Amino acid sequence: MLQEQEIKDTAAQTYLNLKQYFAKSNNYWQLGNAFDTMTDYLLLAGPSAADPGLPKFVQARFNDPAVQAYAGWYDDYAWWAIASAKAYDKRFAGIFGEYAGAFMGIAASCWAVLDQGKGDGVHLGGPQAFTNRDNQTMFVDPPAIPPYWAAPRLDRGRGSGLHGVWQYDIFANKRELPNWVGPKEGNDDTNPSLPSLYWLGPYQNTVVNALYFLLAMRLEQAHLDNVGVPTTAQQVADEYGFLRAWFGSDPANPISPGDSLLEQFGDGGIVVRERVSTYAFRNGAFPSVENWDAETSWGGDQGMILNALTGYLRVHPSDPMPASLIQRLVRGYIVHMTNSAGEPQPYYPITGNKLDGDYGDYKSGIGVFMRGLLQAYQTPGSPIISMVPTIEFQSFLRGSIKWATDLTQYDLFDSLNVLATLIVAMAMLRT
């Protein structure tokens, strides 16, 4: 196994690789995702790894019209907002420098799109997707709306403490000239909102809810630490209530273990499934959400949920649910999302997964999990701290290091996965 200095040297080179791929890519959400880990590296590596040109470089990439053209789904904006919200955190002051205000602005503007919409009167944000369904304000001759199958099963309305978000606005009729005179939809996948295997339309999938929860939690922490930052306490409460209900922890909204967002294993580990299982009661049953699979979970969701729950626990230390789940989520990943060689994998099950068809995106589940693990570990009072010295956890780290140092880096997400893994090793490996 590599020694500590070799791990640091490999991480330093991987950071440079990631920055090179960052310069070449125009993929909006992928860049926001990668930026989050780049600043994690600079913070942990310290002054010897300082990169004072990074904020200007990243701001220019964010503002590039070719990059902005890739933004579309609500979750796209969340990746950038979460990474940029670090500008509110005093620990990162030396990294953002004079650009801190600019990145606070990126965080605020991207959050506004996710939470409130695009300002065009048609796309009103992830929390409003169902109430805004089939917005027909810009049809010349509004077409008939078919019966709806996508009503949320667990929901009491925005501001109620039980309200999730959606990946995109919901509509069933194609929006195109000459009858539609409103904003153009990005592509055929978003026009209209009809189910398909990889399109993330009328589903309350985990990724957008996990991102929304993590981002709202970050912004609320910024509010608590900085005068003048608006509160997001209600958004935190709504999303936490939504997840709590789908986890099967809300007595007022009972669901069966088979319908739960959590898959539980006999060894005590759990994984968060990729999307909620059912819609609201209709025609005598709870209709299944299209392409829901009880055996499909993404590694990135695990990292974001455990990270957000750790932040929630810090603000709400008396709530028993986060503490009971965080360690089980970590165990679920290190036992069930590693292969026989102990190498981390992007999803569960690790073979024959439905997500294989979009591997280029979903392979980032390794890096997103590792980042969530690191950031949760760095949170004061984290339940993860007590796990790190265990034989099981240290074995997981060693297997991950070997995997990371053996991987050939072909693209942005290869480098993201390796760097995020080596950062965890730098922070947690006990020699």
Tab-separated table of N, CA and C in Angstrom, residues 160-240:
chain	number	residue	atom	x	y	z
A	160	SER	N	-45.345	22.835	5.107
A	160	SER	CA	-46.045	21.982	6.071
A	160	SER	C	-45.111	21.131	6.922
A	161	GLY	N	-43.851	21.023	6.518
A	161	GLY	CA	-42.938	20.096	7.172
A	161	GLY	C	-42.960	18.714	6.546
A	162	LEU	N	-43.652	18.546	5.435
A	162	LEU	CA	-43.652	17.283	4.683
A	162	LEU	C	-43.905	17.613	3.210
A	163	HIS	N	-42.818	17.866	2.489
A	163	HIS	CA	-42.973	18.264	1.089
A	163	HIS	C	-41.651	18.049	0.370
A	164	GLY	N	-41.649	17.134	-0.613
A	164	GLY	CA	-40.453	16.864	-1.385
A	164	GLY	C	-40.403	17.665	-2.669
A	165	VAL	N	-39.353	17.430	-3.438
A	165	VAL	CA	-39.146	18.166	-4.684
A	165	VAL	C	-39.068	17.190	-5.850
A	166	TRP	N	-39.150	17.755	-7.055
A	166	TRP	CA	-39.157	16.975	-8.290
A	166	TRP	C	-37.995	17.412	-9.166
A	167	GLN	N	-37.612	16.500	-10.053
A	167	GLN	CA	-36.465	16.751	-10.922
A	167	GLN	C	-36.740	17.833	-11.958
A	168	TYR	N	-38.003	17.942	-12.379
A	168	TYR	CA	-38.327	18.885	-13.447
A	168	TYR	C	-39.823	19.161	-13.412
A	169	ASP	N	-40.221	20.185	-14.127
A	169	ASP	CA	-41.642	20.500	-14.235
A	169	ASP	C	-42.384	19.383	-14.967
A	170	ILE	N	-43.650	19.210	-14.624
A	170	ILE	CA	-44.446	18.099	-15.144
A	170	ILE	C	-45.455	18.621	-16.157
A	171	PHE	N	-45.419	18.086	-17.350
A	171	PHE	CA	-46.445	18.408	-18.338
A	171	PHE	C	-46.510	17.267	-19.344
A	172	ALA	N	-47.704	17.075	-19.900
A	172	ALA	CA	-47.937	15.914	-20.751
A	172	ALA	C	-48.055	16.254	-22.228
A	173	ASN	N	-48.246	17.506	-22.549
A	173	ASN	CA	-48.408	17.904	-23.942
A	173	ASN	C	-47.159	18.619	-24.448
A	174	LYS	N	-46.718	18.214	-25.601
A	174	LYS	CA	-45.487	18.767	-26.151
A	174	LYS	C	-45.623	20.269	-26.373
A	175	ARG	N	-44.575	20.998	-26.025
A	175	ARG	CA	-44.576	22.460	-26.127
A	175	ARG	C	-43.755	22.865	-27.341
A	176	GLU	N	-44.439	23.213	-28.422
A	176	GLU	CA	-43.727	23.589	-29.634
A	176	GLU	C	-44.566	24.547	-30.459
A	177	LEU	N	-43.880	25.345	-31.253
A	177	LEU	CA	-44.548	26.297	-32.138
A	177	LEU	C	-45.427	25.557	-33.152
A	178	PRO	N	-46.517	26.201	-33.616
A	178	PRO	CA	-46.923	27.585	-33.314
A	178	PRO	C	-47.848	27.710	-32.110
A	179	ASN	N	-48.322	26.576	-31.565
A	179	ASN	CA	-49.304	26.662	-30.488
A	179	ASN	C	-48.673	27.090	-29.165
A	180	TRP	N	-47.424	26.697	-28.948
A	180	TRP	CA	-46.713	27.073	-27.726
A	180	TRP	C	-45.814	28.261	-28.025
A	181	VAL	N	-46.006	29.352	-27.296
A	181	VAL	CA	-45.219	30.561	-27.544
A	181	VAL	C	-44.331	30.913	-26.346
A	182	GLY	N	-44.200	29.962	-25.431
A	182	GLY	CA	-43.382	30.188	-24.239
A	182	GLY	C	-41.949	29.744	-24.442
A	183	PRO	N	-41.188	29.598	-23.341
A	183	PRO	CA	-39.771	29.216	-23.436
A	183	PRO	C	-39.605	27.829	-24.042
A	184	LYS	N	-38.569	27.687	-24.832
A	184	LYS	CA	-38.283	26.416	-25.500
A	184	LYS	C	-37.706	25.424	-24.488
A	185	GLU	N	-38.185	24.193	-24.549
A	185	GLU	CA	-37.625	23.153	-23.704
A	185	GLU	C	-36.268	22.716	-24.254
A	186	GLY	N	-35.454	22.176	-23.363
A	186	GLY	CA	-34.082	21.893	-23.745
A	186	GLY	C	-33.924	20.817	-24.801
A	187	ASN	N	-34.685	19.733	-24.711
A	187	ASN	CA	-34.545	18.633	-25.658
A	187	ASN	C	-35.784	17.755	-25.595
A	188	ASP	N	-35.797	16.711	-26.406
A	188	ASP	CA	-36.977	15.856	-26.457
A	188	ASP	C	-37.229	15.126	-25.141
A	189	ASP	N	-36.198	14.939	-24.338
A	189	ASP	CA	-36.388	14.288	-23.044
A	189	ASP	C	-37.219	15.145	-22.094
A	190	THR	N	-37.190	16.444	-22.264
A	190	THR	CA	-37.973	17.324	-21.396
A	190	THR	C	-39.227	17.833	-22.088
A	191	ASN	N	-39.559	17.255	-23.240
A	191	ASN	CA	-40.684	17.785	-24.003
A	191	ASN	C	-41.381	16.656	-24.772
A	192	PRO	N	-42.408	16.028	-24.199
A	192	PRO	CA	-43.044	16.339	-22.929
A	192	PRO	C	-42.526	15.469	-21.782
A	193	SER	N	-43.114	15.648	-20.615
A	193	SER	CA	-42.700	14.894	-19.437
A	193	SER	C	-43.371	13.528	-19.434
A	194	LEU	N	-42.879	12.622	-20.200
A	194	LEU	CA	-43.397	11.264	-20.222
A	194	LEU	C	-42.324	10.307	-19.716
A	195	PRO	N	-42.716	9.203	-19.091
A	195	PRO	CA	-41.726	8.312	-18.462
A	195	PRO	C	-40.812	7.640	-19.474
A	196	SER	N	-39.555	7.505	-19.120
A	196	SER	CA	-38.613	6.665	-19.834
A	196	SER	C	-37.584	6.196	-18.822
A	197	LEU	N	-36.743	5.261	-19.213
A	197	LEU	CA	-35.865	4.627	-18.234
A	197	LEU	C	-34.877	5.598	-17.616
A	198	TYR	N	-34.229	6.433	-18.421
A	198	TYR	CA	-33.180	7.298	-17.895
A	198	TYR	C	-33.606	8.747	-17.752
A	199	TRP	N	-34.729	9.107	-18.351
A	199	TRP	CA	-35.216	10.456	-18.155
A	199	TRP	C	-35.787	10.585	-16.751
A	200	LEU	N	-35.470	11.674	-16.069
A	200	LEU	CA	-35.788	11.800	-14.640
A	200	LEU	C	-36.965	12.734	-14.417
A	201	GLY	N	-38.039	12.476	-15.115
A	201	GLY	CA	-39.163	13.403	-15.136
A	201	GLY	C	-40.101	13.382	-13.955
A	202	PRO	N	-41.292	12.801	-14.084
A	202	PRO	CA	-42.279	12.935	-13.007
A	202	PRO	C	-41.999	11.971	-11.860
A	203	TYR	N	-40.772	12.024	-11.367
A	203	TYR	CA	-40.368	11.171	-10.261
A	203	TYR	C	-39.790	12.049	-9.158
A	204	GLN	N	-40.110	11.713	-7.941
A	204	GLN	CA	-39.390	12.329	-6.825
A	204	GLN	C	-38.194	11.429	-6.542
A	205	ASN	N	-37.196	11.548	-7.407
A	205	ASN	CA	-36.047	10.675	-7.247
A	205	ASN	C	-35.154	11.179	-6.114
A	206	THR	N	-34.291	10.294	-5.661
A	206	THR	CA	-33.484	10.608	-4.484
A	206	THR	C	-32.488	11.710	-4.759
A	207	VAL	N	-31.897	11.728	-5.961
A	207	VAL	CA	-30.808	12.669	-6.189
A	207	VAL	C	-31.262	14.113	-6.010
A	208	VAL	N	-32.416	14.487	-6.561
A	208	VAL	CA	-32.823	15.887	-6.435
A	208	VAL	C	-33.247	16.198	-5.002
A	209	ASN	N	-33.871	15.247	-4.316
A	209	ASN	CA	-34.250	15.481	-2.928
A	209	ASN	C	-33.031	15.507	-2.002
A	210	ALA	N	-32.055	14.659	-2.275
A	210	ALA	CA	-30.830	14.673	-1.473
A	210	ALA	C	-30.066	15.976	-1.677
A	211	LEU	N	-29.959	16.420	-2.929
A	211	LEU	CA	-29.275	17.677	-3.214
A	211	LEU	C	-29.998	18.854	-2.568
A	212	TYR	N	-31.314	18.871	-2.682
A	212	TYR	CA	-32.107	19.956	-2.105
A	212	TYR	C	-31.925	20.004	-0.592
A	213	PHE	N	-31.959	18.851	0.043
A	213	PHE	CA	-31.795	18.769	1.498
A	213	PHE	C	-30.400	19.241	1.910
A	214	LEU	N	-29.382	18.744	1.217
A	214	LEU	CA	-28.014	19.128	1.550
A	214	LEU	C	-27.798	20.618	1.337
A	215	LEU	N	-28.290	21.146	0.233
A	215	LEU	CA	-28.105	22.564	-0.056
A	215	LEU	C	-28.868	23.433	0.933
A	216	ALA	N	-30.117	23.095	1.199
A	216	ALA	CA	-30.891	23.875	2.170
A	216	ALA	C	-30.222	23.849	3.538
A	217	MET	N	-29.664	22.701	3.903
A	217	MET	CA	-28.965	22.589	5.186
A	217	MET	C	-27.714	23.462	5.206
A	218	ARG	N	-26.976	23.488	4.092
A	218	ARG	CA	-25.777	24.328	4.009
A	218	ARG	C	-26.124	25.808	4.113
A	219	LEU	N	-27.182	26.202	3.430
A	219	LEU	CA	-27.568	27.615	3.453
A	219	LEU	C	-28.119	28.012	4.812
A	220	GLU	N	-28.787	27.099	5.487
A	220	GLU	CA	-29.265	27.409	6.832
A	220	GLU	C	-28.089	27.534	7.794
A	221	GLN	N	-27.082	26.699	7.620
A	221	GLN	CA	-25.883	26.831	8.447
A	221	GLN	C	-25.199	28.171	8.175
A	222	ALA	N	-25.168	28.582	6.900
A	222	ALA	CA	-24.611	29.893	6.578
A	222	ALA	C	-25.428	30.997	7.232
A	223	HIS	N	-26.733	30.846	7.259
A	223	HIS	CA	-27.610	31.820	7.932
A	223	HIS	C	-27.300	31.905	9.419
A	224	LEU	N	-27.071	30.769	10.043
A	224	LEU	CA	-26.787	30.754	11.477
A	224	LEU	C	-25.423	31.355	11.793
A	225	ASP	N	-24.517	31.290	10.832
A	225	ASP	CA	-23.150	31.765	11.055
A	225	ASP	C	-22.878	33.162	10.508
A	226	ASN	N	-23.749	33.665	9.637
A	226	ASN	CA	-23.486	34.923	8.953
A	226	ASN	C	-24.715	35.824	8.975
A	227	VAL	N	-24.565	37.011	9.490
A	227	VAL	CA	-25.664	37.979	9.512
A	227	VAL	C	-26.028	38.347	8.076
A	228	GLY	N	-27.308	38.324	7.776
A	228	GLY	CA	-27.777	38.756	6.462
A	228	GLY	C	-28.044	37.656	5.464
A	229	VAL	N	-27.583	36.435	5.728
A	229	VAL	CA	-27.896	35.322	4.829
A	229	VAL	C	-29.314	34.845	5.124
A	230	PRO	N	-30.190	34.783	4.127
A	230	PRO	CA	-31.585	34.400	4.389
A	230	PRO	C	-31.703	32.988	4.953
A	231	THR	N	-32.686	32.781	5.813
A	231	THR	CA	-32.909	31.455	6.377
A	231	THR	C	-33.533	30.522	5.350
A	232	THR	N	-33.196	29.254	5.457
A	232	THR	CA	-33.837	28.199	4.660
A	232	THR	C	-34.425	27.145	5.597
A	233	ALA	N	-34.756	27.547	6.813
A	233	ALA	CA	-35.229	26.589	7.821
A	233	ALA	C	-36.484	25.855	7.370
A	234	GLN	N	-37.403	26.553	6.697
A	234	GLN	CA	-38.628	25.883	6.284
A	234	GLN	C	-38.364	24.859	5.182
A	235	GLN	N	-37.471	25.187	4.264
A	235	GLN	CA	-37.134	24.224	3.219
A	235	GLN	C	-36.459	22.990	3.819
A	236	VAL	N	-35.595	23.212	4.817
A	236	VAL	CA	-34.975	22.090	5.519
A	236	VAL	C	-36.047	21.224	6.169
A	237	ALA	N	-36.988	21.855	6.854
A	237	ALA	CA	-38.037	21.119	7.553
A	237	ALA	C	-38.913	20.334	6.583
A	238	ASP	N	-39.278	20.957	5.459
A	238	ASP	CA	-40.108	20.265	4.467
A	238	ASP	C	-39.409	19.027	3.925
A	239	GLU	N	-38.151	19.183	3.546
A	239	GLU	CA	-37.429	18.069	2.942
A	239	GLU	C	-37.098	16.990	3.965
A	240	TYR	N	-36.739	17.396	5.164
A	240	TYR	CA	-36.467	16.413	6.210
A	240	TYR	C	-37.718	15.601	6.509
